[in-house]
C-alpha atoms as a printed R data frame, in Angstrom:
    type eleno elety resid chain resno      x      y      z
1   ATOM     1    CA   UNK     A     1 17.879 48.965 64.325
2   ATOM     2    CA   UNK     A     2 14.979 49.182 61.480
3   ATOM     3    CA   UNK     A     3 14.675 52.351 60.037
4   ATOM     4    CA   UNK     A     4 11.624 54.984 61.146
5   ATOM     5    CA   UNK     A     5  8.820 55.151 59.051
6   ATOM     6    CA   UNK     A     6  8.569 58.680 59.914
7   ATOM     7    CA   UNK     A     7 12.457 59.595 59.108
8   ATOM     8    CA   UNK     A     8 12.789 56.953 56.025
9   ATOM     9    CA   UNK     A     9  9.271 56.256 54.412
10  ATOM    10    CA   UNK     A    10  9.996 54.650 51.640
11  ATOM    11    CA   UNK     A    11 12.637 52.539 53.010
12  ATOM    12    CA   UNK     A    12 10.600 51.220 55.784
13  ATOM    13    CA   UNK     A    13  7.691 50.282 53.724
14  ATOM    14    CA   UNK     A    14 10.025 47.864 51.600
15  ATOM    15    CA   UNK     A    15 11.315 46.457 54.257
16  ATOM    16    CA   UNK     A    16  8.367 45.299 55.839
17  ATOM    17    CA   UNK     A    17  6.998 43.430 53.017
18  ATOM    18    CA   UNK     A    18  9.867 41.263 53.072
19  ATOM    19    CA   UNK     A    19  8.797 38.792 55.257
20  ATOM    20    CA   UNK     A    20 11.993 36.133 54.966
21  ATOM    21    CA   UNK     A    21 14.728 38.698 56.593
22  ATOM    22    CA   UNK     A    22 12.594 39.594 59.578
23  ATOM    23    CA   UNK     A    23 14.214 39.495 62.820
24  ATOM    24    CA   UNK     A    24 12.140 36.069 63.801
25  ATOM    25    CA   UNK     A    25 14.030 34.447 60.592
26  ATOM    26    CA   UNK     A    26 17.365 34.965 61.179
27  ATOM    27    CA   UNK     A    27 19.364 32.557 62.293
28  ATOM    28    CA   UNK     A    28 21.106 33.196 65.636
29  ATOM    29    CA   UNK     A    29 23.571 30.086 66.147
30  ATOM    30    CA   UNK     A    30 26.815 31.926 65.007
31  ATOM    31    CA   UNK     A    31 27.786 34.919 65.898
32  ATOM    32    CA   UNK     A    32 28.896 36.886 63.098
33  ATOM    33    CA   UNK     A    33 26.541 34.904 60.358
34  ATOM    34    CA   UNK     A    34 25.830 37.182 57.628
35  ATOM    35    CA   UNK     A    35 24.313 34.333 55.578
36  ATOM    36    CA   UNK     A    36 22.221 35.675 53.122
37  ATOM    37    CA   UNK     A    37 18.445 34.986 53.190
38  ATOM    38    CA   UNK     A    38 16.910 34.226 49.714
39  ATOM    39    CA   UNK     A    39 15.298 36.412 47.565
40  ATOM    40    CA   UNK     A    40 12.273 37.805 49.569
41  ATOM    41    CA   UNK     A    41  9.036 38.007 48.623
42  ATOM    42    CA   UNK     A    42  7.420 41.002 48.565
43  ATOM    43    CA   UNK     A    43  3.861 41.379 49.321
44  ATOM    44    CA   UNK     A    44  1.857 45.426 48.347
45  ATOM    45    CA   UNK     A    45 -0.491 44.369 51.229
46  ATOM    46    CA   UNK     A    46 -2.849 47.002 52.478
47  ATOM    47    CA   UNK     A    47 -0.892 50.267 54.136
48  ATOM    48    CA   UNK     A    48 -0.402 49.866 58.212
49  ATOM    49    CA   UNK     A    49 -0.558 52.689 60.496
50  ATOM    50    CA   UNK     A    50 -0.934 56.265 59.094
51  ATOM    51    CA   UNK     A    51  2.721 56.924 58.397
52  ATOM    52    CA   UNK     A    52  2.130 54.526 55.045
53  ATOM    53    CA   UNK     A    53 -1.079 55.542 54.079
54  ATOM    54    CA   UNK     A    54  0.091 58.866 53.338
55  ATOM    55    CA   UNK     A    55  3.092 57.629 51.356
56  ATOM    56    CA   UNK     A    56  0.720 54.880 49.431
57  ATOM    57    CA   UNK     A    57 -1.307 58.008 48.811
58  ATOM    58    CA   UNK     A    58  1.690 60.042 47.621
59  ATOM    59    CA   UNK     A    59  3.588 56.842 46.012
60  ATOM    60    CA   UNK     A    60  0.591 55.048 44.140
61  ATOM    61    CA   UNK     A    61  2.959 52.398 42.233
62  ATOM    62    CA   UNK     A    62  3.755 50.730 45.495
63  ATOM    63    CA   UNK     A    63  0.684 48.835 45.016
64  ATOM    64    CA   UNK     A    64  2.621 47.559 42.246
65  ATOM    65    CA   UNK     A    65  4.166 43.961 42.727
66  ATOM    66    CA   UNK     A    66  6.839 44.362 39.942
67  ATOM    67    CA   UNK     A    67  7.562 48.273 41.006
68  ATOM    68    CA   UNK     A    68  8.101 46.290 44.595
69  ATOM    69    CA   UNK     A    69 10.304 44.121 43.394
70  ATOM    70    CA   UNK     A    70 12.702 46.710 41.797
71  ATOM    71    CA   UNK     A    71 12.591 48.475 45.135
72  ATOM    72    CA   UNK     A    72 13.439 45.163 46.816
73  ATOM    73    CA   UNK     A    73 16.716 44.834 44.481
74  ATOM    74    CA   UNK     A    74 18.121 47.942 45.079
75  ATOM    75    CA   UNK     A    75 18.003 47.389 49.245
76  ATOM    76    CA   UNK     A    76 20.595 44.492 49.140
77  ATOM    77    CA   UNK     A    77 23.231 45.773 50.662
78  ATOM    78    CA   UNK     A    78 20.964 47.523 53.969
79  ATOM    79    CA   UNK     A    79 19.388 44.086 54.887
80  ATOM    80    CA   UNK     A    80 23.228 42.597 54.385
81  ATOM    81    CA   UNK     A    81 24.296 45.278 56.883
82  ATOM    82    CA   UNK     A    82 21.199 45.299 59.480
83  ATOM    83    CA   UNK     A    83 21.564 41.506 59.911
84  ATOM    84    CA   UNK     A    84 25.321 41.941 60.218
85  ATOM    85    CA   UNK     A    85 24.157 44.481 63.244
86  ATOM    86    CA   UNK     A    86 21.758 42.607 64.927
87  ATOM    87    CA   UNK     A    87 24.672 39.918 65.547
88  ATOM    88    CA   UNK     A    88 26.776 42.957 67.057
89  ATOM    89    CA   UNK     A    89 23.730 44.174 69.053
90  ATOM    90    CA   UNK     A    90 22.509 47.341 69.962
91  ATOM    91    CA   UNK     A    91 24.165 50.838 69.990
92  ATOM    92    CA   UNK     A    92 25.329 51.644 72.944
93  ATOM    93    CA   UNK     A    93 24.242 54.547 74.579
94  ATOM    94    CA   UNK     A    94 25.610 58.336 74.447
95  ATOM    95    CA   UNK     A    95 27.101 58.200 77.684
96  ATOM    96    CA   UNK     A    96 28.633 55.021 77.612
97  ATOM    97    CA   UNK     A    97 30.524 56.112 74.262
98  ATOM    98    CA   UNK     A    98 31.327 59.151 76.075
99  ATOM    99    CA   UNK     A    99 33.246 57.638 78.605
100 ATOM   100    CA   UNK     A   100 35.118 55.067 76.758
101 ATOM   101    CA   UNK     A   101 36.176 57.695 74.427
102 ATOM   102    CA   UNK     A   102 37.752 59.572 77.542
103 ATOM   103    CA   UNK     A   103 39.380 56.371 78.582
104 ATOM   104    CA   UNK     A   104 41.296 55.915 75.418
105 ATOM   105    CA   UNK     A   105 41.951 59.410 75.358
106 ATOM   106    CA   UNK     A   106 43.495 59.425 79.003
107 ATOM   107    CA   UNK     A   107 45.265 55.902 78.270
108 ATOM   108    CA   UNK     A   108 46.668 57.438 74.727
109 ATOM   109    CA   UNK     A   109 48.529 59.852 77.209
110 ATOM   110    CA   UNK     A   110 49.742 57.586 79.526
111 ATOM   111    CA   UNK     A   111 47.508 58.514 82.587
112 ATOM   112    CA   UNK     A   112 46.567 55.092 83.530
113 ATOM   113    CA   UNK     A   113 48.213 52.588 85.114
114 ATOM   114    CA   UNK     A   114 47.154 49.182 86.597
115 ATOM   115    CA   UNK     A   115 46.944 45.194 85.593
116 ATOM   116    CA   UNK     A   116 43.376 45.810 84.457
117 ATOM   117    CA   UNK     A   117 43.852 48.555 81.877
118 ATOM   118    CA   UNK     A   118 44.376 46.631 78.512
119 ATOM   119    CA   UNK     A   119 40.997 44.848 79.188
120 ATOM   120    CA   UNK     A   120 39.366 48.153 80.273
121 ATOM   121    CA   UNK     A   121 40.844 49.099 76.864
122 ATOM   122    CA   UNK     A   122 39.886 46.660 74.522
123 ATOM   123    CA   UNK     A   123 36.233 46.880 75.874
124 ATOM   124    CA   UNK     A   124 36.153 50.575 74.946
125 ATOM   125    CA   UNK     A   125 37.844 50.084 71.963
126 ATOM   126    CA   UNK     A   126 34.747 47.355 70.879
127 ATOM   127    CA   UNK     A   127 31.695 50.356 72.408
128 ATOM   128    CA   UNK     A   128 33.694 52.891 70.321
129 ATOM   129    CA   UNK     A   129 33.441 50.705 67.082
130 ATOM   130    CA   UNK     A   130 30.125 49.843 68.056
131 ATOM   131    CA   UNK     A   131 29.439 52.568 67.879
132 ATOM   132    CA   UNK     A   132 30.576 53.761 64.675
133 ATOM   133    CA   UNK     A   133 29.041 50.568 63.015
134 ATOM   134    CA   UNK     A   134 25.742 51.822 63.689
135 ATOM   135    CA   UNK     A   135 26.649 55.778 62.749
136 ATOM   136    CA   UNK     A   136 28.007 54.382 59.157
137 ATOM   137    CA   UNK     A   137 24.462 52.226 59.537
138 ATOM   138    CA   UNK     A   138 22.584 55.294 59.521
139 ATOM   139    CA   UNK     A   139 24.271 56.860 56.881
140 ATOM   140    CA   UNK     A   140 23.798 54.145 54.515
141 ATOM   141    CA   UNK     A   141 20.113 54.246 55.251
142 ATOM   142    CA   UNK     A   142 19.844 57.774 54.710
143 ATOM   143    CA   UNK     A   143 21.455 57.113 51.684
144 ATOM   144    CA   UNK     A   144 19.073 54.493 50.731
145 ATOM   145    CA   UNK     A   145 15.779 56.428 51.104
146 ATOM   146    CA   UNK     A   146 17.151 59.134 48.427
147 ATOM   147    CA   UNK     A   147 18.520 56.145 46.685
148 ATOM   148    CA   UNK     A   148 14.462 54.609 46.653
149 ATOM   149    CA   UNK     A   149 13.191 57.744 45.319
150 ATOM   150    CA   UNK     A   150 15.041 57.704 42.201
151 ATOM   151    CA   UNK     A   151 14.563 53.873 41.742
152 ATOM   152    CA   UNK     A   152 10.507 54.514 42.379
153 ATOM   153    CA   UNK     A   153 10.643 57.325 39.548
154 ATOM   154    CA   UNK     A   154 12.525 54.981 37.107
155 ATOM   155    CA   UNK     A   155  9.972 52.213 37.609
156 ATOM   156    CA   UNK     A   156  6.974 54.619 36.857
157 ATOM   157    CA   UNK     A   157  8.552 55.995 34.010
158 ATOM   158    CA   UNK     A   158  7.922 52.453 32.573
159 ATOM   159    CA   UNK     A   159 11.381 50.581 33.933
160 ATOM   160    CA   UNK     A   160  9.537 47.695 35.582
161 ATOM   161    CA   UNK     A   161  6.008 48.942 34.914
162 ATOM   162    CA   UNK     A   162  3.660 48.434 31.914
163 ATOM   163    CA   UNK     A   163  3.138 52.127 29.618
164 ATOM   164    CA   UNK     A   164 -0.242 53.370 31.256
165 ATOM   165    CA   UNK     A   165  0.952 52.000 35.383
166 ATOM   166    CA   UNK     A   166 -0.338 48.169 34.728
167 ATOM   167    CA   UNK     A   167  1.775 45.548 35.960
168 ATOM   168    CA   UNK     A   168  3.776 43.271 34.472
169 ATOM   169    CA   UNK     A   169  2.241 39.656 34.685
170 ATOM   170    CA   UNK     A   170  4.018 37.492 37.136
171 ATOM   171    CA   UNK     A   171  4.756 34.881 35.012
172 ATOM   172    CA   UNK     A   172  6.154 37.378 32.359
173 ATOM   173    CA   UNK     A   173  9.932 36.295 31.964
174 ATOM   174    CA   UNK     A   174  9.848 32.734 33.205
175 ATOM   175    CA   UNK     A   175  7.328 32.042 30.807
176 ATOM   176    CA   UNK     A   176  8.521 33.890 27.731
177 ATOM   177    CA   UNK     A   177 12.321 32.885 28.372
178 ATOM   178    CA   UNK     A   178 12.039 29.347 26.627
179 ATOM   179    CA   UNK     A   179 10.914 31.051 23.798
180 ATOM   180    CA   UNK     A   180 13.348 33.996 23.894
181 ATOM   181    CA   UNK     A   181 16.401 31.046 24.128
182 ATOM   182    CA   UNK     A   182 14.748 29.075 21.070
183 ATOM   183    CA   UNK     A   183 15.011 32.131 18.958
184 ATOM   184    CA   UNK     A   184 18.640 32.786 20.361
185 ATOM   185    CA   UNK     A   185 19.172 29.659 19.157
186 ATOM   186    CA   UNK     A   186 17.757 29.828 15.876
187 ATOM   187    CA   UNK     A   187 19.436 32.755 15.313
188 ATOM   188    CA   UNK     A   188 23.080 30.793 16.071
189 ATOM   189    CA   UNK     A   189 22.007 28.100 13.951
190 ATOM   190    CA   UNK     A   190 21.280 30.173 10.881
191 ATOM   191    CA   UNK     A   191 25.080 31.690 11.496
192 ATOM   192    CA   UNK     A   192 23.782 35.258 12.825
193 ATOM   193    CA   UNK     A   193 25.946 36.902 15.619
194 ATOM   194    CA   UNK     A   194 23.993 36.046 19.203
195 ATOM   195    CA   UNK     A   195 26.785 37.893 21.305
196 ATOM   196    CA   UNK     A   196 24.723 39.154 24.402
197 ATOM   197    CA   UNK     A   197 21.862 37.444 26.253
198 ATOM   198    CA   UNK     A   198 19.947 39.642 29.257
199 ATOM   199    CA   UNK     A   199 17.873 37.617 31.510
200 ATOM   200    CA   UNK     A   200 18.259 39.340 34.790
201 ATOM   201    CA   UNK     A   201 14.645 40.517 36.579
202 ATOM   202    CA   UNK     A   202 12.993 37.413 35.474
203 ATOM   203    CA   UNK     A   203 11.895 35.506 37.992
204 ATOM   204    CA   UNK     A   204 14.082 32.887 36.538
205 ATOM   205    CA   UNK     A   205 13.952 29.606 38.825
206 ATOM   206    CA   UNK     A   206 16.445 27.717 36.503
207 ATOM   207    CA   UNK     A   207 19.007 28.991 33.869
208 ATOM   208    CA   UNK     A   208 18.165 26.646 30.041
209 ATOM   209    CA   UNK     A   209 20.540 24.132 29.189
210 ATOM   210    CA   UNK     A   210 20.294 25.080 25.772
211 ATOM   211    CA   UNK     A   211 22.066 28.519 26.164
212 ATOM   212    CA   UNK     A   212 25.117 26.054 26.289
213 ATOM   213    CA   UNK     A   213 25.220 26.070 22.276
214 ATOM   214    CA   UNK     A   214 25.429 29.478 21.994
215 ATOM   215    CA   UNK     A   215 28.487 29.378 20.967
216 ATOM   216    CA   UNK     A   216 29.796 32.919 20.347
217 ATOM   217    CA   UNK     A   217 27.964 34.373 23.332
218 ATOM   218    CA   UNK     A   218 30.159 37.096 24.950
219 ATOM   219    CA   UNK     A   219 27.948 38.379 27.688
220 ATOM   220    CA   UNK     A   220 25.404 36.364 29.885
221 ATOM   221    CA   UNK     A   221 23.357 38.210 32.376
222 ATOM   222    CA   UNK     A   222 20.709 36.658 34.911
223 ATOM   223    CA   UNK     A   223 21.568 38.700 38.082
224 ATOM   224    CA   UNK     A   224 18.488 39.254 39.905
225 ATOM   225    CA   UNK     A   225 16.528 36.137 39.532
226 ATOM   226    CA   UNK     A   226 16.041 32.853 41.929
227 ATOM   227    CA   UNK     A   227 18.125 30.852 40.562
228 ATOM   228    CA   UNK     A   228 19.587 28.272 42.404
229 ATOM   229    CA   UNK     A   229 21.880 26.147 40.029
230 ATOM   230    CA   UNK     A   230 24.130 26.529 37.202
231 ATOM   231    CA   UNK     A   231 23.800 23.823 34.758
232 ATOM   232    CA   UNK     A   232 27.301 22.192 33.576
233 ATOM   233    CA   UNK     A   233 26.657 23.241 29.780
234 ATOM   234    CA   UNK     A   234 27.588 26.676 31.105
235 ATOM   235    CA   UNK     A   235 30.919 25.332 30.746
236 ATOM   236    CA   UNK     A   236 30.147 25.090 26.310
237 ATOM   237    CA   UNK     A   237 30.700 28.803 26.709
238 ATOM   238    CA   UNK     A   238 33.977 29.000 25.953
239 ATOM   239    CA   UNK     A   239 33.840 32.642 24.403
240 ATOM   240    CA   UNK     A   240 32.457 34.068 27.133
241 ATOM   241    CA   UNK     A   241 33.594 37.204 28.548
242 ATOM   242    CA   UNK     A   242 31.335 37.873 30.928
243 ATOM   243    CA   UNK     A   243 28.935 36.341 33.605
244 ATOM   244    CA   UNK     A   244 26.643 37.849 36.127
245 ATOM   245    CA   UNK     A   245 24.968 35.460 38.318
246 ATOM   246    CA   UNK     A   246 24.918 38.443 40.818
247 ATOM   247    CA   UNK     A   247 21.730 38.426 43.445
248 ATOM   248    CA   UNK     A   248 20.480 34.797 43.192
249 ATOM   249    CA   UNK     A   249 20.034 31.773 45.673
250 ATOM   250    CA   UNK     A   250 23.115 29.098 44.676
251 ATOM   251    CA   UNK     A   251 24.566 27.118 46.971
252 ATOM   252    CA   UNK     A   252 27.384 26.308 44.816
253 ATOM   253    CA   UNK     A   253 29.192 26.727 40.899
254 ATOM   254    CA   UNK     A   254 29.379 24.123 38.497
255 ATOM   255    CA   UNK     A   255 33.160 22.854 37.894
256 ATOM   256    CA   UNK     A   256 32.524 23.419 34.475
257 ATOM   257    CA   UNK     A   257 33.236 27.176 34.786
258 ATOM   258    CA   UNK     A   258 36.753 25.917 35.160
259 ATOM   259    CA   UNK     A   259 36.319 25.914 31.247
260 ATOM   260    CA   UNK     A   260 35.681 29.187 30.702
261 ATOM   261    CA   UNK     A   261 38.958 30.353 29.401
262 ATOM   262    CA   UNK     A   262 37.850 33.872 27.970
263 ATOM   263    CA   UNK     A   263 36.243 34.803 30.936
264 ATOM   264    CA   UNK     A   264 37.221 38.724 32.063
265 ATOM   265    CA   UNK     A   265 33.919 39.653 34.555
266 ATOM   266    CA   UNK     A   266 32.909 37.133 36.970
267 ATOM   267    CA   UNK     A   267 29.593 38.446 39.894
268 ATOM   268    CA   UNK     A   268 28.133 35.644 42.037
269 ATOM   269    CA   UNK     A   269 27.852 38.402 44.587
270 ATOM   270    CA   UNK     A   270 24.516 38.165 47.101
271 ATOM   271    CA   UNK     A   271 23.891 34.549 46.835
272 ATOM   272    CA   UNK     A   272 24.515 31.817 49.571
273 ATOM   273    CA   UNK     A   273 27.939 30.462 47.700
274 ATOM   274    CA   UNK     A   274 29.675 28.404 50.601
275 ATOM   275    CA   UNK     A   275 32.818 27.898 48.757
276 ATOM   276    CA   UNK     A   276 34.541 28.549 45.261
277 ATOM   277    CA   UNK     A   277 34.607 25.762 43.073
278 ATOM   278    CA   UNK     A   278 38.390 24.862 42.706
279 ATOM   279    CA   UNK     A   279 38.794 25.000 38.994
280 ATOM   280    CA   UNK     A   280 37.719 29.120 38.873
281 ATOM   281    CA   UNK     A   281 41.459 29.053 38.996
282 ATOM   282    CA   UNK     A   282 41.565 27.916 35.734
283 ATOM   283    CA   UNK     A   283 39.886 31.329 34.520
284 ATOM   284    CA   UNK     A   284 43.014 32.613 34.044
285 ATOM   285    CA   UNK     A   285 41.830 35.641 31.809
286 ATOM   286    CA   UNK     A   286 39.579 37.000 34.903
287 ATOM   287    CA   UNK     A   287 39.720 40.361 35.743
288 ATOM   288    CA   UNK     A   288 37.277 40.912 37.703
289 ATOM   289    CA   UNK     A   289 35.923 38.812 40.326
290 ATOM   290    CA   UNK     A   290 33.159 39.877 42.966
291 ATOM   291    CA   UNK     A   291 31.642 37.089 45.424
292 ATOM   292    CA   UNK     A   292 30.563 39.603 48.117
293 ATOM   293    CA   UNK     A   293 27.768 38.714 50.503
294 ATOM   294    CA   UNK     A   294 27.722 35.241 50.498
295 ATOM   295    CA   UNK     A   295 28.620 32.896 53.148
296 ATOM   296    CA   UNK     A   296 32.481 31.584 51.926
297 ATOM   297    CA   UNK     A   297 34.091 30.115 54.633
298 ATOM   298    CA   UNK     A   298 37.302 29.617 52.615
299 ATOM   299    CA   UNK     A   299 39.132 30.426 48.798
300 ATOM   300    CA   UNK     A   300 40.234 28.070 46.606
301 ATOM   301    CA   UNK     A   301 44.045 27.320 47.675
302 ATOM   302    CA   UNK     A   302 45.552 27.748 44.308
303 ATOM   303    CA   UNK     A   303 43.418 31.054 43.531
304 ATOM   304    CA   UNK     A   304 46.524 33.284 42.985
305 ATOM   305    CA   UNK     A   305 48.736 30.905 41.262
306 ATOM   306    CA   UNK     A   306 46.891 31.203 38.019
307 ATOM   307    CA   UNK     A   307 44.717 34.125 38.006
308 ATOM   308    CA   UNK     A   308 47.331 36.513 37.389
309 ATOM   309    CA   UNK     A   309 45.460 39.157 35.270
310 ATOM   310    CA   UNK     A   310 42.786 39.738 38.189
311 ATOM   311    CA   UNK     A   311 42.990 43.220 39.114
312 ATOM   312    CA   UNK     A   312 39.911 43.365 41.481
313 ATOM   313    CA   UNK     A   313 38.671 41.205 44.076
314 ATOM   314    CA   UNK     A   314 35.421 41.840 46.055
315 ATOM   315    CA   UNK     A   315 34.955 39.000 48.926
316 ATOM   316    CA   UNK     A   316 33.312 41.755 52.062
317 ATOM   317    CA   UNK     A   317 30.197 39.917 53.626
318 ATOM   318    CA   UNK     A   318 31.771 36.407 54.070
319 ATOM   319    CA   UNK     A   319 33.098 34.362 56.545
320 ATOM   320    CA   UNK     A   320 36.808 34.049 55.586
321 ATOM   321    CA   UNK     A   321 39.143 33.527 58.834
322 ATOM   322    CA   UNK     A   322 42.202 33.310 56.369
323 ATOM   323    CA   UNK     A   323 43.697 34.274 52.927
324 ATOM   324    CA   UNK     A   324 45.327 31.469 51.095
325 ATOM   325    CA   UNK     A   325 48.788 33.104 50.595
326 ATOM   326    CA   UNK     A   326 48.430 31.902 46.805
327 ATOM   327    CA   UNK     A   327 46.729 35.308 47.079
328 ATOM   328    CA   UNK     A   328 49.957 37.002 47.004
329 ATOM   329    CA   UNK     A   329 50.982 35.696 43.725
330 ATOM   330    CA   UNK     A   330 48.251 38.265 42.135
331 ATOM   331    CA   UNK     A   331 50.802 40.531 40.596
332 ATOM   332    CA   UNK     A   332 47.912 42.504 39.162
333 ATOM   333    CA   UNK     A   333 45.802 42.743 41.584
334 ATOM   334    CA   UNK     A   334 44.822 46.249 41.604
335 ATOM   335    CA   UNK     A   335 41.725 46.017 44.384
336 ATOM   336    CA   UNK     A   336 41.016 43.921 46.956
337 ATOM   337    CA   UNK     A   337 37.909 44.689 49.437
338 ATOM   338    CA   UNK     A   338 37.618 41.740 52.412
339 ATOM   339    CA   UNK     A   339 35.927 43.955 55.151
340 ATOM   340    CA   UNK     A   340 32.986 42.297 57.542
341 ATOM   341    CA   UNK     A   341 34.817 39.290 57.176
342 ATOM   342    CA   UNK     A   342 36.304 37.565 60.279
343 ATOM   343    CA   UNK     A   343 40.208 37.627 59.049
344 ATOM   344    CA   UNK     A   344 42.843 36.919 61.915
345 ATOM   345    CA   UNK     A   345 45.920 38.315 59.242
346 ATOM   346    CA   UNK     A   346 47.413 38.070 56.631
347 ATOM   347    CA   UNK     A   347 50.277 35.958 54.515
348 ATOM   348    CA   UNK     A   348 53.265 37.058 55.618
349 ATOM   349    CA   UNK     A   349 54.181 37.556 51.769
350 ATOM   350    CA   UNK     A   350 50.896 39.926 51.404
351 ATOM   351    CA   UNK     A   351 53.791 42.672 50.496
352 ATOM   352    CA   UNK     A   352 54.263 40.789 47.367
353 ATOM   353    CA   UNK     A   353 51.230 42.735 45.849
354 ATOM   354    CA   UNK     A   354 53.468 45.685 44.801
355 ATOM   355    CA   UNK     A   355 50.255 46.514 42.277
356 ATOM   356    CA   UNK     A   356 47.442 47.089 45.404
357 ATOM   357    CA   UNK     A   357 46.034 50.667 45.403
358 ATOM   358    CA   UNK     A   358 43.204 50.044 47.352
359 ATOM   359    CA   UNK     A   359 42.421 47.981 50.508
360 ATOM   360    CA   UNK     A   360 39.860 47.262 52.203
361 ATOM   361    CA   UNK     A   361 40.552 45.546 55.862
362 ATOM   362    CA   UNK     A   362 37.839 47.168 58.094
363 ATOM   363    CA   UNK     A   363 35.230 45.245 60.379
364 ATOM   364    CA   UNK     A   364 37.145 42.184 61.029
365 ATOM   365    CA   UNK     A   365 36.616 42.945 64.452
366 ATOM   366    CA   UNK     A   366 38.605 40.952 67.264
367 ATOM   367    CA   UNK     A   367 39.786 38.706 65.088
368 ATOM   368    CA   UNK     A   368 42.352 40.859 63.104
369 ATOM   369    CA   UNK     A   369 45.422 41.695 65.674
370 ATOM   370    CA   UNK     A   370 48.289 42.721 63.219
371 ATOM   371    CA   UNK     A   371 49.454 43.294 59.951
372 ATOM   372    CA   UNK     A   372 52.901 41.445 58.485
373 ATOM   373    CA   UNK     A   373 56.200 42.771 58.007
374 ATOM   374    CA   UNK     A   374 56.109 42.792 54.165
375 ATOM   375    CA   UNK     A   375 53.081 45.022 54.541
376 ATOM   376    CA   UNK     A   376 55.222 47.867 53.962
377 ATOM   377    CA   UNK     A   377 56.463 46.820 50.013
378 ATOM   378    CA   UNK     A   378 52.659 47.951 49.410
379 ATOM   379    CA   UNK     A   379 53.888 50.937 47.786
380 ATOM   380    CA   UNK     A   380 51.182 51.611 45.112
381 ATOM   381    CA   UNK     A   381 48.980 51.676 47.959
382 ATOM   382    CA   UNK     A   382 46.423 55.011 47.815
383 ATOM   383    CA   UNK     A   383 43.330 54.035 49.812
384 ATOM   384    CA   UNK     A   384 43.811 52.052 52.911
385 ATOM   385    CA   UNK     A   385 40.691 51.018 55.752
386 ATOM   386    CA   UNK     A   386 41.883 48.989 58.777
387 ATOM   387    CA   UNK     A   387 38.771 50.735 61.247
388 ATOM   388    CA   UNK     A   388 36.728 48.456 63.591
389 ATOM   389    CA   UNK     A   389 39.767 45.896 63.935
390 ATOM   390    CA   UNK     A   390 42.384 45.127 66.609
391 ATOM   391    CA   UNK     A   391 45.310 46.407 65.324
392 ATOM   392    CA   UNK     A   392 47.219 48.162 68.331
393 ATOM   393    CA   UNK     A   393 50.623 49.025 66.196
394 ATOM   394    CA   UNK     A   394 51.680 49.448 62.587
395 ATOM   395    CA   UNK     A   395 54.572 47.661 61.792
396 ATOM   396    CA   UNK     A   396 57.460 50.215 61.025
397 ATOM   397    CA   UNK     A   397 57.785 49.730 57.376
398 ATOM   398    CA   UNK     A   398 54.328 51.681 57.291
399 ATOM   399    CA   UNK     A   399 56.561 54.618 56.603
400 ATOM   400    CA   UNK     A   400 57.144 53.787 53.177
401 ATOM   401    CA   UNK     A   401 53.594 54.066 51.750
402 ATOM   402    CA   UNK     A   402 54.101 58.052 50.973
403 ATOM   403    CA   UNK     A   403 50.726 57.593 48.519
404 ATOM   404    CA   UNK     A   404 48.220 57.211 51.495
């Protein structure tokens, strides 16, 4: 399951230094627990084994904690997929997969009869789909290794390391943030325009409350920190158009987020959110909402009634068992990604999403069994992924989707 240090040396090195996501720390109480671990604290400890020694000799920057932190952020999707696959089980052997494929082929030709055939079909489908998931994971590993090569070069050219190869101070960012906020507040009080505050990658443990007093703020980015909560004062940023809170350890959002009536982009991906506040429905200007890679069990009941301008919704890699019927009122929705959840079906009026162009329903496995009759009304659909589900037949109206 873990990448080989021979074929994926950088990825293996980075993952081996994240103690909070090793096998022993995974929660195994739920068969589909995709809960994200807290942001790991990578350790630049001495390399172990000849492969790591050779790698560190070739890439000495791996000894710097700041470089290692930078690389860690680049593999969030890998850890997410790896944890999910661990719950699904090891990859079936080649002979078993070939046997399952042959059985399914014979069944499709009508060559098999018997009372236990359907049960065998389900078992064979599970084997083939598990093999496909592992194959996709392998592709992800190869892409991640290439990405880490690029990220390393960026870091060593000064993006995350001081010029000359020195490390950033461990307290840099968190120690200077308050001073930076004071400076920004002073600018705002002097009548100068402060439209953007970008405090990503600063090791923040909390969001300074005074930020809520910068009334003209349009963009706030505090991604990739260690925030455990967002203060109610966030509701004071009534002109805010873009709020990025991705890759923190948030377990909830304040109700005051509903006061952000001008908010157009909200990114809360890769946190530990179990739910979204009902008040989020009042953010009527939202165009993009990314709540992927959390542990959401449901979406607010009325989320679709007021988010009529929403065009893109990402809620993949959660624990959603259903979508609220109000989601069918999102008439502007063009992209919906709900893969790797526990969906058992779609609302009967799902076909009302006539603007939808891209839909990913893959990897809901044994929970997703059929599509509503209204599915054929999604005439604008250009991209559709139904893989790794238990859908055995498509509705008759499926033929109307002539843009796929």
